[in-house]
Coordinates of C-alpha atoms in Angstrom, one line a residue:
Chain A
M653 CA 47.3 12.6 -35.9
T654 CA 49.3 15.8 -35.7
D655 CA 51.1 16.2 -32.4
T656 CA 50.3 19.8 -31.6
H657 CA 50.5 21.1 -28.1
V658 CA 47.1 21.1 -26.4
E659 CA 46.1 24.7 -25.7
Q660 CA 44.9 25.2 -22.1
P661 CA 41.4 26.7 -22.0
I662 CA 41.7 30.3 -21.1
E663 CA 40.1 31.0 -17.7
P664 CA 37.8 33.8 -18.7
Y665 CA 37.5 35.3 -15.2
Q666 CA 41.0 34.4 -13.9
S667 CA 39.3 32.3 -11.3
P668 CA 41.8 30.8 -8.9
P669 CA 42.2 27.1 -8.8
E670 CA 40.9 26.9 -5.3
G671 CA 37.3 27.9 -6.1
P672 CA 34.9 30.1 -7.8
G673 CA 34.5 32.6 -4.9
K674 CA 37.1 35.1 -6.0
A675 CA 35.7 35.4 -9.5
L676 CA 32.2 36.1 -8.1
R677 CA 33.5 38.7 -5.8
S678 CA 35.6 40.5 -8.3
T679 CA 32.9 40.6 -10.9
R680 CA 30.4 41.8 -8.3
E681 CA 32.7 44.6 -7.3
A682 CA 33.3 45.5 -10.9
K683 CA 29.5 45.8 -11.4
R684 CA 29.3 47.8 -8.2
L685 CA 26.9 45.6 -6.5
T686 CA 26.8 45.2 -2.7
P687 CA 26.5 41.8 -1.1
E688 CA 23.2 43.1 0.4
S689 CA 21.7 43.8 -2.9
V690 CA 22.8 40.4 -4.3
S691 CA 21.3 38.8 -1.2
Q692 CA 18.1 40.6 -1.8
Q693 CA 17.9 39.7 -5.5
L694 CA 18.7 36.0 -5.0
R695 CA 16.6 35.8 -1.9
L696 CA 19.6 34.2 -0.2
D697 CA 21.0 34.9 3.3
L698 CA 23.8 37.4 3.4
A699 CA 25.9 34.7 5.2
H700 CA 25.4 32.4 2.2
I701 CA 26.7 35.1 -0.2
H702 CA 29.7 35.6 2.0
A703 CA 30.4 31.9 2.2
L704 CA 30.1 31.6 -1.6
E705 CA 32.6 34.4 -2.1
M706 CA 35.0 33.1 0.4
D707 CA 34.8 29.5 -0.8
E708 CA 33.6 28.4 2.6
Y709 CA 31.4 25.5 1.5
E710 CA 31.2 23.8 4.8
K711 CA 29.0 26.7 5.9
L712 CA 26.6 26.0 3.0
P713 CA 24.0 23.3 2.6
A714 CA 24.3 20.2 0.3
P715 CA 26.1 20.4 -3.0
I716 CA 22.9 20.6 -5.0
F717 CA 22.1 23.9 -3.3
V718 CA 25.6 25.2 -3.8
T719 CA 25.6 24.6 -7.5
G720 CA 22.2 26.2 -7.7
Y721 CA 23.3 29.3 -5.9
L722 CA 26.4 29.5 -8.1
R723 CA 24.2 29.3 -11.2
A724 CA 21.8 32.0 -9.9
Y725 CA 24.7 34.2 -8.8
A726 CA 26.4 33.8 -12.2
R727 CA 23.2 34.7 -14.0
L728 CA 22.9 37.8 -11.9
L729 CA 26.4 38.9 -12.7
E730 CA 25.9 37.8 -16.4
L731 CA 28.7 35.3 -16.1
D732 CA 29.0 31.8 -17.7
A733 CA 28.0 29.5 -14.8
E734 CA 29.7 26.3 -16.1
P735 CA 33.3 27.2 -15.4
L736 CA 32.4 28.3 -11.9
I737 CA 30.5 25.1 -11.2
A738 CA 33.4 23.1 -12.7
A739 CA 35.8 24.9 -10.3
Y740 CA 33.5 24.1 -7.4
H741 CA 33.4 20.4 -8.4
G742 CA 37.2 20.6 -8.7
L743 CA 37.4 21.2 -5.0
G744 CA 36.1 17.8 -4.2
M745 CA 33.6 19.0 -1.7
D746 CA 30.6 18.0 -3.7
K747 CA 29.9 14.6 -2.1
T748 CA 26.2 13.7 -2.5
P749 CA 24.6 13.2 0.9
D750 CA 24.2 9.6 1.9
L751 CA 20.9 7.9 1.9
V752 CA 20.7 6.4 5.3
Q753 CA 18.0 4.5 6.9
V754 CA 16.5 6.7 9.6
A755 CA 14.9 4.1 11.8
R756 CA 15.5 0.4 11.8
R757 CA 12.4 -1.6 11.9
G758 CA 12.2 -4.0 14.9
S759 CA 10.0 -7.0 14.8
V760 CA 7.2 -5.4 12.8
G761 CA 7.1 -8.6 10.8
G762 CA 8.0 -9.3 7.2
G763 CA 11.6 -9.1 8.2
A764 CA 14.2 -11.8 7.3
P765 CA 14.4 -13.3 10.9
V766 CA 10.7 -13.8 11.1
R767 CA 10.7 -15.5 7.7
W768 CA 13.5 -17.8 8.7
I769 CA 11.8 -18.7 11.9
S770 CA 8.6 -19.6 10.1
Y771 CA 10.6 -21.7 7.6
A772 CA 12.3 -23.6 10.4
M773 CA 8.9 -24.1 12.2
A774 CA 7.4 -25.5 9.0
A775 CA 10.3 -27.8 8.5
G776 CA 10.1 -29.0 12.1
L777 CA 6.4 -29.6 11.7
V778 CA 7.0 -31.8 8.6
V779 CA 9.6 -33.8 10.4
M780 CA 7.4 -34.3 13.5
L781 CA 4.5 -35.4 11.3
Y782 CA 6.7 -37.8 9.5
L783 CA 8.1 -39.2 12.8
A784 CA 4.6 -39.5 14.2
W785 CA 3.4 -41.4 11.1
Q786 CA 6.3 -43.7 11.4
A787 CA 5.8 -44.4 15.1
R788 CA 2.1 -44.8 14.8
A789 CA 2.0 -47.2 11.8
P790 CA 2.4 -50.6 13.6
E791 CA 0.2 -49.5 16.6
V792 CA -3.1 -48.9 14.8
P793 CA -5.0 -51.6 16.6
E794 CA -4.3 -50.1 20.0
L795 CA -5.8 -46.8 18.9
V796 CA -9.1 -48.5 18.3
S797 CA -9.3 -49.8 21.8
G798 CA -8.4 -46.5 23.3
P799 CA -11.5 -44.4 22.5
A800 CA -13.8 -47.3 23.5
Q801 CA -12.6 -47.2 27.1
D802 CA -12.8 -43.4 27.2
M803 CA -16.3 -43.5 26.0
A804 CA -17.7 -45.5 29.0
P805 CA -17.0 -42.9 31.8
S806 CA -18.0 -40.0 29.6
V807 CA -21.3 -41.7 28.9
S808 CA -22.0 -42.3 32.5
G809 CA -20.9 -38.7 33.3
M810 CA -23.4 -37.5 30.8
E811 CA -26.3 -39.6 32.1
S812 CA -25.9 -39.0 35.8
P813 CA -27.0 -35.4 35.9
M814 CA -30.0 -36.2 33.7
V815 CA -31.0 -38.9 36.0
V816 CA -30.8 -36.5 38.9
R817 CA -33.0 -33.9 37.3
E818 CA -35.9 -36.2 36.6
P819 CA -37.0 -37.0 40.1
D820 CA -36.3 -33.3 41.1
V821 CA -39.6 -31.7 41.8
A822 CA -38.9 -28.9 44.3
F823 CA -36.4 -26.7 42.4
S824 CA -37.1 -23.4 44.1
D825 CA -34.7 -23.4 47.0
A826 CA -30.9 -23.7 47.3
E827 CA -31.1 -25.6 50.6
P828 CA -32.4 -29.0 49.4
E829 CA -29.2 -29.3 47.3
S830 CA -27.5 -31.4 50.0
D831 CA -30.6 -33.6 50.1
R832 CA -30.6 -34.0 46.4
S833 CA -26.9 -34.9 46.2
G834 CA -27.7 -37.9 48.4
P835 CA -30.3 -39.6 46.2
A836 CA -28.4 -38.4 43.1
E837 CA -25.6 -40.9 43.7
S838 CA -28.0 -43.9 43.9
P839 CA -29.4 -43.6 40.4
S840 CA -26.1 -42.6 38.8
A841 CA -24.3 -45.6 40.3
P842 CA -26.3 -48.3 38.3
V843 CA -25.7 -46.3 35.1
V844 CA -21.9 -46.5 35.6
T845 CA -22.1 -50.2 36.2
K846 CA -24.2 -50.6 33.1
A847 CA -21.5 -48.7 31.1
E848 CA -18.8 -50.9 32.6
V849 CA -20.7 -54.0 31.6
R850 CA -21.0 -52.8 28.1
A851 CA -17.5 -51.4 27.8
P852 CA -15.4 -54.6 28.2
I853 CA -17.0 -56.2 25.1
P854 CA -15.5 -54.2 22.3
P855 CA -11.9 -53.7 23.5
P856 CA -10.6 -57.2 23.3
A857 CA -12.0 -57.7 19.8
P858 CA -9.6 -55.6 17.6
P859 CA -6.3 -56.7 19.1
A860 CA -7.4 -60.3 18.8
T861 CA -7.3 -60.3 14.9
P862 CA -3.6 -59.4 14.4
T863 CA -2.4 -61.7 17.1
T864 CA -4.1 -64.7 15.6
L865 CA -2.3 -64.2 12.3
S866 CA 1.4 -64.7 11.8
R867 CA 3.6 -61.8 10.8
A868 CA 6.0 -61.9 7.9
S869 CA 8.8 -59.6 6.7
L870 CA 9.3 -58.1 3.2
S871 CA 12.6 -56.5 2.2
L872 CA 13.0 -54.1 -0.6
I873 CA 16.3 -53.1 -2.1
A874 CA 16.4 -50.4 -4.7
D875 CA 19.2 -50.2 -7.3
R876 CA 17.4 -47.4 -9.2
S877 CA 14.9 -45.0 -7.9
S878 CA 11.4 -46.4 -8.0
W879 CA 8.0 -45.6 -6.7
V880 CA 6.9 -48.4 -4.2
E881 CA 3.6 -49.1 -2.6
V882 CA 3.1 -52.0 -0.1
K883 CA -0.1 -53.0 1.7
D884 CA -0.6 -55.9 3.9
S885 CA -3.7 -58.1 4.1
T886 CA -5.3 -55.9 6.7
G887 CA -5.3 -53.2 4.1
R888 CA -2.8 -51.2 6.1
R889 CA -0.3 -49.2 4.0
L890 CA 3.2 -50.2 5.0
F891 CA 5.1 -48.2 2.5
Y892 CA 4.1 -45.4 0.1
D893 CA 7.1 -43.5 -1.1
L894 CA 9.8 -43.1 -3.7
M895 CA 12.9 -45.3 -3.0
N896 CA 16.2 -43.8 -4.0
P897 CA 19.1 -45.9 -5.4
G898 CA 20.9 -47.8 -2.7
Q899 CA 18.0 -47.4 -0.3
S900 CA 16.6 -50.5 1.4
R901 CA 13.6 -51.1 3.6
T902 CA 12.3 -54.0 5.6
L903 CA 8.6 -54.1 6.3
E904 CA 6.7 -56.2 8.7
G905 CA 3.0 -57.0 8.4
V906 CA 0.4 -59.7 7.9
P907 CA 0.8 -61.6 4.6
P908 CA -0.1 -61.6 1.8
F909 CA 1.4 -58.2 0.8
E910 CA 0.1 -56.3 -2.1
V911 CA 3.1 -54.7 -3.9
L912 CA 3.3 -52.1 -6.6
L913 CA 6.7 -51.2 -8.0
G914 CA 6.9 -48.2 -10.3
Y915 CA 10.2 -49.2 -11.9
A916 CA 10.2 -52.9 -11.1
P917 CA 13.6 -53.9 -12.8
G918 CA 15.3 -51.5 -10.4
V919 CA 14.0 -53.2 -7.2
T920 CA 14.9 -56.5 -5.5
V921 CA 12.2 -58.1 -3.3
E922 CA 12.9 -60.5 -0.5
Y923 CA 10.2 -62.3 1.4
N924 CA 11.1 -63.7 4.8
G925 CA 14.8 -63.5 3.8
Q926 CA 14.3 -65.4 0.5
L927 CA 14.6 -63.7 -2.9
F928 CA 11.3 -63.3 -4.6
D929 CA 11.4 -63.2 -8.4
H930 CA 8.8 -60.7 -9.6
A931 CA 10.0 -60.6 -13.2
R932 CA 6.9 -62.3 -14.5
Y933 CA 4.7 -59.5 -13.2
I934 CA 6.5 -56.7 -14.9
R935 CA 4.5 -54.9 -17.6
N936 CA 6.0 -51.7 -19.0
E937 CA 8.5 -51.6 -16.1
V938 CA 5.6 -51.6 -13.6
A939 CA 4.9 -54.6 -11.5
R940 CA 1.8 -55.3 -9.4
F941 CA 1.7 -58.5 -7.4
K942 CA 1.0 -60.3 -4.2
V943 CA 3.6 -61.8 -2.0
G944 CA 3.0 -64.4 0.7
S945 CA -0.3 -65.8 -0.7
A946 CA -0.8 -69.4 -2.0
D947 CA -0.4 -68.6 -5.7
A948 CA 2.8 -66.5 -5.2
G949 CA 4.4 -69.3 -3.2
G950 CA 6.0 -69.2 0.2
R951 CA 3.8 -68.8 3.2
Chain B
M60 CA 7.6 -21.5 -9.8
F61 CA 9.0 -19.2 -7.2
L62 CA 12.4 -20.9 -7.3
F63 CA 12.4 -20.6 -11.1
K64 CA 11.7 -16.9 -11.0
R65 CA 14.4 -16.5 -8.4
L66 CA 16.8 -18.3 -10.7
R67 CA 15.9 -16.1 -13.6
G68 CA 16.3 -13.2 -11.3
M69 CA 20.0 -14.0 -10.9
F70 CA 20.4 -13.3 -14.6
S71 CA 18.5 -10.0 -14.5
N72 CA 19.4 -6.5 -13.4
D73 CA 17.5 -4.6 -10.8
L74 CA 15.7 -1.7 -12.5
S75 CA 14.3 1.6 -11.4
I76 CA 11.7 2.8 -13.8
D77 CA 10.3 6.3 -14.0
L78 CA 7.1 5.5 -15.8
G79 CA 6.1 9.0 -16.8
T80 CA 3.3 10.3 -19.0
A81 CA 5.8 11.8 -21.5
N82 CA 8.9 9.7 -21.1
T83 CA 9.9 6.4 -19.5
L84 CA 13.4 6.2 -18.1
I85 CA 15.1 3.0 -16.8
Y86 CA 18.0 3.1 -14.5
V87 CA 20.0 -0.1 -14.0
R88 CA 22.0 -0.6 -10.9
G89 CA 25.7 -0.1 -11.5
K90 CA 25.1 1.2 -15.1
G91 CA 23.1 4.3 -14.8
I92 CA 20.3 5.5 -17.1
V93 CA 20.1 2.9 -19.9
L94 CA 16.8 3.8 -21.5
N95 CA 15.1 7.1 -22.1
E96 CA 12.2 6.8 -24.5
P97 CA 8.9 8.5 -25.0
S98 CA 6.0 6.6 -23.4
V99 CA 4.3 6.0 -26.7
V100 CA 3.1 2.8 -28.4
A101 CA 1.9 2.5 -32.0
I102 CA -0.7 -0.2 -32.5
R103 CA -1.4 -1.8 -35.8
Q104 CA -4.9 -3.2 -36.4
D105 CA -5.3 -4.9 -39.7
K106 CA -8.5 -6.3 -41.3
G107 CA -10.7 -3.5 -40.1
P108 CA -12.1 -2.8 -36.6
G109 CA -12.2 -5.9 -34.4
G110 CA -9.3 -7.4 -36.3
P111 CA -6.1 -8.6 -34.5
K112 CA -4.0 -6.0 -32.9
S113 CA -0.2 -5.9 -32.9
I114 CA 2.5 -3.6 -31.7
A115 CA 3.9 -1.6 -34.6
A116 CA 6.4 0.5 -32.7
V117 CA 7.3 1.6 -29.1
G118 CA 9.2 4.6 -27.8
A119 CA 10.9 7.1 -30.0
E120 CA 9.9 5.4 -33.2
A121 CA 6.3 5.4 -32.1
K122 CA 6.4 9.1 -31.0
A123 CA 7.5 10.1 -34.5
M124 CA 4.2 8.5 -35.7
I125 CA 1.9 10.7 -33.5
G126 CA -0.4 12.6 -35.7
R127 CA 1.0 11.1 -38.8
T128 CA -0.5 7.6 -38.8
P129 CA -2.6 5.9 -41.5
G130 CA -6.0 4.4 -40.6
N131 CA -4.7 1.0 -39.4
I132 CA -2.1 2.4 -37.0
T133 CA -2.8 4.4 -33.9
A134 CA 0.0 5.9 -31.9
I135 CA -1.2 6.2 -28.3
R136 CA 0.2 7.3 -25.0
P137 CA -0.9 4.6 -22.5
L138 CA -0.4 6.9 -19.5
K139 CA -2.4 9.9 -18.7
D140 CA -1.8 12.3 -15.8
G141 CA 0.9 10.1 -14.5
V142 CA -1.3 7.0 -14.2
I143 CA -2.2 4.2 -16.4
A144 CA -5.0 4.9 -18.9
D145 CA -4.6 1.8 -21.0
F146 CA -3.6 -1.2 -18.9
T147 CA -2.7 -3.7 -21.6
V148 CA -0.7 -1.3 -23.7
T149 CA 1.2 -0.2 -20.7
E150 CA 2.1 -3.8 -19.9
K151 CA 3.3 -4.3 -23.4
M152 CA 5.3 -1.2 -23.4
L153 CA 7.0 -2.1 -20.1
Q154 CA 7.6 -5.6 -21.4
Y155 CA 9.3 -4.1 -24.5
F156 CA 11.4 -1.8 -22.4
I157 CA 12.5 -4.4 -19.9
H158 CA 13.5 -6.7 -22.7
K159 CA 15.3 -3.9 -24.4
V160 CA 17.6 -3.3 -21.4
H161 CA 18.2 -7.1 -21.2
E162 CA 18.9 -7.4 -24.9
T163 CA 21.8 -9.7 -24.7
R164 CA 20.3 -12.3 -22.4
F165 CA 18.8 -15.4 -23.8
L166 CA 16.8 -16.1 -20.6
H167 CA 13.5 -14.4 -20.1
P168 CA 14.4 -11.5 -17.8
S169 CA 12.8 -11.4 -14.3
P170 CA 14.2 -8.3 -12.6
R171 CA 13.3 -6.6 -9.3
V172 CA 11.7 -3.4 -10.3
L173 CA 11.1 -0.2 -8.5
I174 CA 8.6 2.1 -10.0
C175 CA 7.9 5.7 -9.3
V176 CA 4.3 6.7 -8.8
P177 CA 2.7 10.1 -8.4
C178 CA 2.0 10.8 -4.7
G179 CA -1.6 11.7 -5.6
S180 CA -2.3 8.3 -7.2
T181 CA -5.0 6.2 -5.7
Q182 CA -4.7 2.6 -4.4
V183 CA -6.3 1.4 -7.6
E184 CA -3.9 3.3 -9.8
R185 CA -0.9 2.0 -7.8
R186 CA -2.2 -1.5 -8.0
A187 CA -2.6 -1.2 -11.8
I188 CA 1.0 -0.1 -12.1
K189 CA 2.2 -2.9 -9.9
E190 CA 0.2 -5.5 -11.8
S191 CA 1.3 -4.3 -15.2
A192 CA 5.0 -4.4 -14.1
A193 CA 4.4 -8.0 -12.7
G194 CA 2.7 -8.9 -16.0
A195 CA 5.7 -7.5 -17.9
G196 CA 7.9 -10.1 -16.1
A197 CA 9.1 -8.3 -12.9
R198 CA 9.9 -10.6 -10.0
E199 CA 9.3 -8.2 -7.3
V200 CA 7.7 -4.7 -7.6
Y201 CA 8.5 -1.8 -5.2
L202 CA 6.8 1.5 -5.4
I203 CA 8.3 4.9 -4.5
E204 CA 6.6 8.2 -4.5
E205 CA 7.9 10.4 -7.3
P206 CA 8.9 13.5 -5.3
M207 CA 10.8 11.3 -2.9
A208 CA 12.7 9.7 -5.8
A209 CA 13.2 13.1 -7.4
A210 CA 14.7 14.5 -4.1
I211 CA 17.0 11.6 -3.7
G212 CA 18.1 11.8 -7.4
A213 CA 18.7 15.5 -7.1
G214 CA 21.0 14.9 -4.2
M215 CA 19.0 16.5 -1.5
P216 CA 19.8 15.4 2.1
V217 CA 16.4 13.7 2.6
S218 CA 17.6 11.7 5.6
E219 CA 18.4 14.8 7.7
A220 CA 16.0 16.2 10.2
R221 CA 15.6 19.3 8.1
G222 CA 12.9 20.3 5.7
S223 CA 13.6 19.8 2.0
M224 CA 11.2 21.0 -0.6
V225 CA 11.1 19.6 -4.1
L226 CA 9.0 20.5 -7.1
D227 CA 8.9 17.9 -9.7
I228 CA 7.3 19.0 -13.0
G229 CA 6.6 16.0 -15.1
G230 CA 4.7 15.5 -18.3
G231 CA 1.4 14.8 -16.8
T232 CA 1.6 15.9 -13.2
T233 CA 3.4 18.3 -11.0
E234 CA 4.3 17.1 -7.6
V235 CA 5.3 19.2 -4.7
A236 CA 6.6 17.7 -1.5
I237 CA 8.3 18.6 1.7
I238 CA 10.6 15.9 3.0
S239 CA 12.3 15.2 6.2
L240 CA 13.8 12.1 7.8
N241 CA 13.2 10.0 4.7
G242 CA 9.5 10.7 4.8
I243 CA 7.1 13.0 3.1
V244 CA 5.7 15.6 5.5
Y245 CA 3.4 17.2 3.0
S246 CA 2.8 16.4 -0.6
A247 CA 0.4 17.6 -3.3
S248 CA 0.0 16.6 -6.9
V249 CA -1.7 18.8 -9.5
R250 CA -2.5 17.2 -12.8
I251 CA -0.7 19.8 -14.8
G252 CA 2.6 19.3 -16.4
G253 CA 4.5 19.6 -19.7
D254 CA 1.5 18.3 -21.6
A255 CA -0.7 21.1 -20.2
F256 CA 1.9 23.6 -21.5
D257 CA 1.6 22.1 -25.0
E258 CA -2.1 22.2 -24.9
A259 CA -2.1 25.8 -23.7
I260 CA 0.1 26.7 -26.7
I261 CA -2.2 24.9 -29.1
N262 CA -5.2 26.7 -27.8
Y263 CA -3.5 30.0 -27.8
V264 CA -2.5 29.6 -31.5
R265 CA -6.0 28.5 -32.5
R266 CA -7.6 31.4 -30.7
N267 CA -5.2 34.2 -31.8
Y268 CA -4.1 33.0 -35.2
G269 CA -7.1 30.9 -36.3
T270 CA -4.6 28.1 -37.0
L271 CA -4.4 24.5 -35.8
I272 CA -1.0 23.1 -34.8
G273 CA -0.2 19.6 -33.7
E274 CA 1.2 18.3 -30.4
S275 CA 4.7 17.8 -31.7
T276 CA 4.8 21.4 -33.1
A277 CA 3.5 22.8 -29.8
E278 CA 6.3 20.9 -28.0
R279 CA 8.9 22.3 -30.3
I280 CA 7.6 25.8 -29.7
K281 CA 7.8 25.3 -26.0
H282 CA 11.4 23.9 -26.1
E283 CA 12.7 26.7 -28.3
I284 CA 11.0 29.9 -27.2
G285 CA 8.9 28.9 -24.2
S286 CA 9.6 30.8 -21.0
A287 CA 8.0 31.4 -17.6
Y288 CA 9.3 34.9 -16.9
P289 CA 9.6 37.9 -19.1
A290 CA 13.1 38.1 -20.6
K291 CA 15.0 41.0 -21.9
E292 CA 15.4 39.6 -25.4
V293 CA 12.4 38.5 -27.4
R294 CA 12.9 35.3 -29.4
E295 CA 10.9 34.2 -32.4
I296 CA 10.1 31.0 -34.2
E297 CA 8.5 30.2 -37.5
V298 CA 5.9 27.5 -37.4
K299 CA 3.4 25.9 -39.8
G300 CA -0.2 25.0 -39.1
R301 CA -3.5 24.5 -40.8
N302 CA -5.4 27.8 -41.2
L303 CA -8.9 27.1 -40.0
S304 CA -10.7 29.6 -42.3
E305 CA -8.7 28.8 -45.5
G306 CA -8.2 25.1 -44.7
V307 CA -4.7 25.1 -46.0
P308 CA -1.3 24.9 -44.2
R309 CA 0.1 28.4 -43.5
S310 CA 3.4 29.5 -42.0
F311 CA 3.5 32.2 -39.3
K312 CA 5.8 33.6 -36.6
L313 CA 5.4 33.4 -32.9
N314 CA 7.5 35.2 -30.3
S315 CA 8.4 34.3 -26.7
N316 CA 6.1 36.9 -25.2
E317 CA 3.1 35.4 -26.8
I318 CA 4.1 31.9 -25.5
L319 CA 4.6 33.4 -22.0
E320 CA 1.1 34.7 -22.3
A321 CA -0.2 31.4 -23.5
L322 CA 1.4 29.6 -20.5
Q323 CA 0.0 31.8 -17.9
D324 CA -2.9 29.5 -16.9
P325 CA -0.9 26.3 -16.2
L326 CA 2.0 28.3 -14.7
S327 CA -0.3 30.0 -12.2
S328 CA -1.8 26.6 -11.2
I329 CA 1.7 25.3 -10.4
V330 CA 2.7 28.4 -8.5
G331 CA -0.6 28.1 -6.6
A332 CA 0.2 24.5 -5.6
V333 CA 3.7 25.7 -4.4
K334 CA 2.1 28.5 -2.3
T335 CA -0.4 26.1 -0.8
A336 CA 2.4 23.7 0.1
L337 CA 4.2 26.5 1.9
E338 CA 1.1 27.5 3.8
Q339 CA 0.6 23.9 5.0
T340 CA 4.2 23.4 6.0
P341 CA 5.0 23.2 9.8
P342 CA 6.9 26.4 10.7
D343 CA 10.2 24.7 11.6
L344 CA 10.4 23.0 8.3
G345 CA 9.3 26.2 6.6
S346 CA 12.2 28.1 8.0
D347 CA 14.6 25.3 6.7
I348 CA 13.1 25.8 3.3
A349 CA 13.4 29.6 3.5
E350 CA 17.0 29.2 4.4
R351 CA 18.1 26.7 1.7
G352 CA 15.4 27.0 -0.9
M353 CA 13.4 24.6 -3.0
V354 CA 14.7 22.3 -5.7
L355 CA 13.1 22.0 -9.2
T356 CA 13.3 18.7 -11.0
G357 CA 11.5 17.1 -14.0
G358 CA 11.3 18.1 -17.6
G359 CA 9.2 21.2 -16.7
A360 CA 12.2 22.6 -14.8
L361 CA 13.9 23.1 -18.2
L362 CA 11.3 25.7 -19.1
R363 CA 13.3 28.9 -19.3
D364 CA 13.3 31.1 -16.2
F365 CA 10.8 28.9 -14.3
D366 CA 13.1 29.3 -11.3
R367 CA 12.9 33.1 -11.6
L368 CA 9.1 33.0 -11.7
L369 CA 9.1 31.0 -8.5
I370 CA 11.7 33.2 -6.8
E371 CA 9.5 36.2 -7.6
E372 CA 6.3 34.6 -6.5
T373 CA 7.5 32.9 -3.3
G374 CA 10.4 35.1 -2.3
L375 CA 12.5 31.9 -1.6
P376 CA 15.7 30.7 -3.2
V377 CA 15.0 28.3 -6.0
V378 CA 17.5 25.8 -7.4
V379 CA 17.2 23.8 -10.5
A380 CA 18.6 20.3 -10.1
E381 CA 21.4 19.1 -12.4
D382 CA 20.0 17.0 -15.2
P383 CA 16.4 17.4 -14.0
L384 CA 14.9 15.0 -16.5
T385 CA 16.6 12.0 -15.0
C386 CA 16.3 12.9 -11.3
V387 CA 13.4 10.6 -10.6
A388 CA 15.0 7.5 -12.3
R389 CA 18.3 8.1 -10.6
G390 CA 16.7 8.6 -7.2
G391 CA 14.8 5.4 -7.7
G392 CA 18.0 3.7 -8.5
R393 CA 19.6 4.9 -5.3
A394 CA 16.6 3.7 -3.3
L395 CA 16.9 0.3 -5.0
E396 CA 20.4 0.0 -3.7
M397 CA 19.0 0.3 -0.2
I398 CA 17.0 -2.9 -0.7
E399 CA 20.2 -4.8 -0.5
Q400 CA 21.1 -3.1 2.7
G401 CA 18.1 -4.6 4.5
G402 CA 15.1 -2.7 3.4
S403 CA 14.3 0.9 3.5
D404 CA 11.7 3.4 4.7
V405 CA 11.6 5.4 1.5
F406 CA 9.6 3.0 -0.6
S407 CA 6.7 0.6 -0.1
T408 CA 5.7 -2.8 -1.5
D409 CA 2.0 -2.3 -1.3

């Protein structure tokens, strides 16, 4: 490493530090070219040539064009273009134009807000379904009686116009309509009564079964996470989910309960408030057993 | 699966890929151009035809093999005329390049990728490019039209309500477009580019010298003495090729005027495309272009005096972009940055 003084590169055209314009102009004058002839040869506006020579870059288009013009001008004057372009860049007026969005899209879809709204709606739907399932679970028998009652009037409604049509012989005029409506009521009336007679039979039957049997409670406390399935004697699924550590659930239903524990050592079972030992049913950490029946003890 | 891809994406860089017929360039956000390699893949097939195929080399290494391979290796260019000609090989090549720019990562990269496509490409061709990028591990694929990327990369004010004309001469295609307000007003694509120049030189030498030269020799001739406009000084080059009548390699000299003559056909096609574009341009945009001029990008812009030819033929100012080879990839990179700013109107996802 020899400490020699760094020689400054010689400015070949004595271009002033402020820009390449002066060098272009002096060289052009030395070559006895008029701005008009330069403009014609480079196919540039005369105003652009003047702006280049006066270093008035704000009158010229984007920097890409300015460097291009400088290069073409330098070639015409048989100059080296690079020092000229470096001088131009040295002015700090060569900012690349920003890439801006011309028009913002409104609600054309696919945008972030639309996506988030749909996510929220999907989450809401899941929560509502879960709540509906929870609320519905103990009231299954009532649902059975519901449709049976609805059926009766709909059946009578269906039948009444058919009954009316059958005796109808003169169907040409609109006038007899009032006459027809008179007799129409008489055949429809017995049909409704018939349906009413039939209807009361099925509804009391389904609710009768659960009320006759006594209900019992089953508590599950998870120390470790475990898959748990519980069905009661009516075949209704009381629980069908993963239990996390620390979670506990109390289920009510008609005994005996059919229980499946995915990780049995991690779950404590209580039947009607009493601890139920399921250790003897555990096979490979899985236990499958009935609680509340005669063999399992405790009714 | 989606979540996993997203997680991997956090460890990957967003890429802008100029998947060109001749060269593939990759621009990484915040780093610049990190890869510039020829789009060539060398495939090894052992145990005769029908045997298992494997990749022997990709990129520069594979390009050196073109025309010099033994029977069990074929060096191929999977893209032709700017679009995919061999789907599987393109996918492998992209996979290799994407891995190469993520060299130091131990996780499988899953970047967001923006790929430049010729504006004349069909829906089928675009889909092929998208699928092969997805197959190569891209998480999301965006497409941008090449002249748009070229104009952005060159630093043209594409967002202004003024006409900007760009001529991008690539390896397989030449794209001409007039852009205003981030959109393409007119675009045309001719399937003539640097490769067509090489081919024209090969044909010229065979016709006039009765000698066969290879693709790489033709490319060297083009780089050294090729020009688009008659110059004052005549340059010469000595090349070697196989004499067709004698059947042995012979050395001979070519000069720049001969190459200019050889290139007349492809050059006039490109000039024709430019003239057609100017004819089709709405008059207001035309006057903007006449005032400021058109910009040349792509490897073809490096052909000596191409701008002079266009100045003479069109009577408009012509400007060659700085570093024209990387304009498209750089422009893609800048467009990619706009994704972060809430989407953009310069590229599409279909």
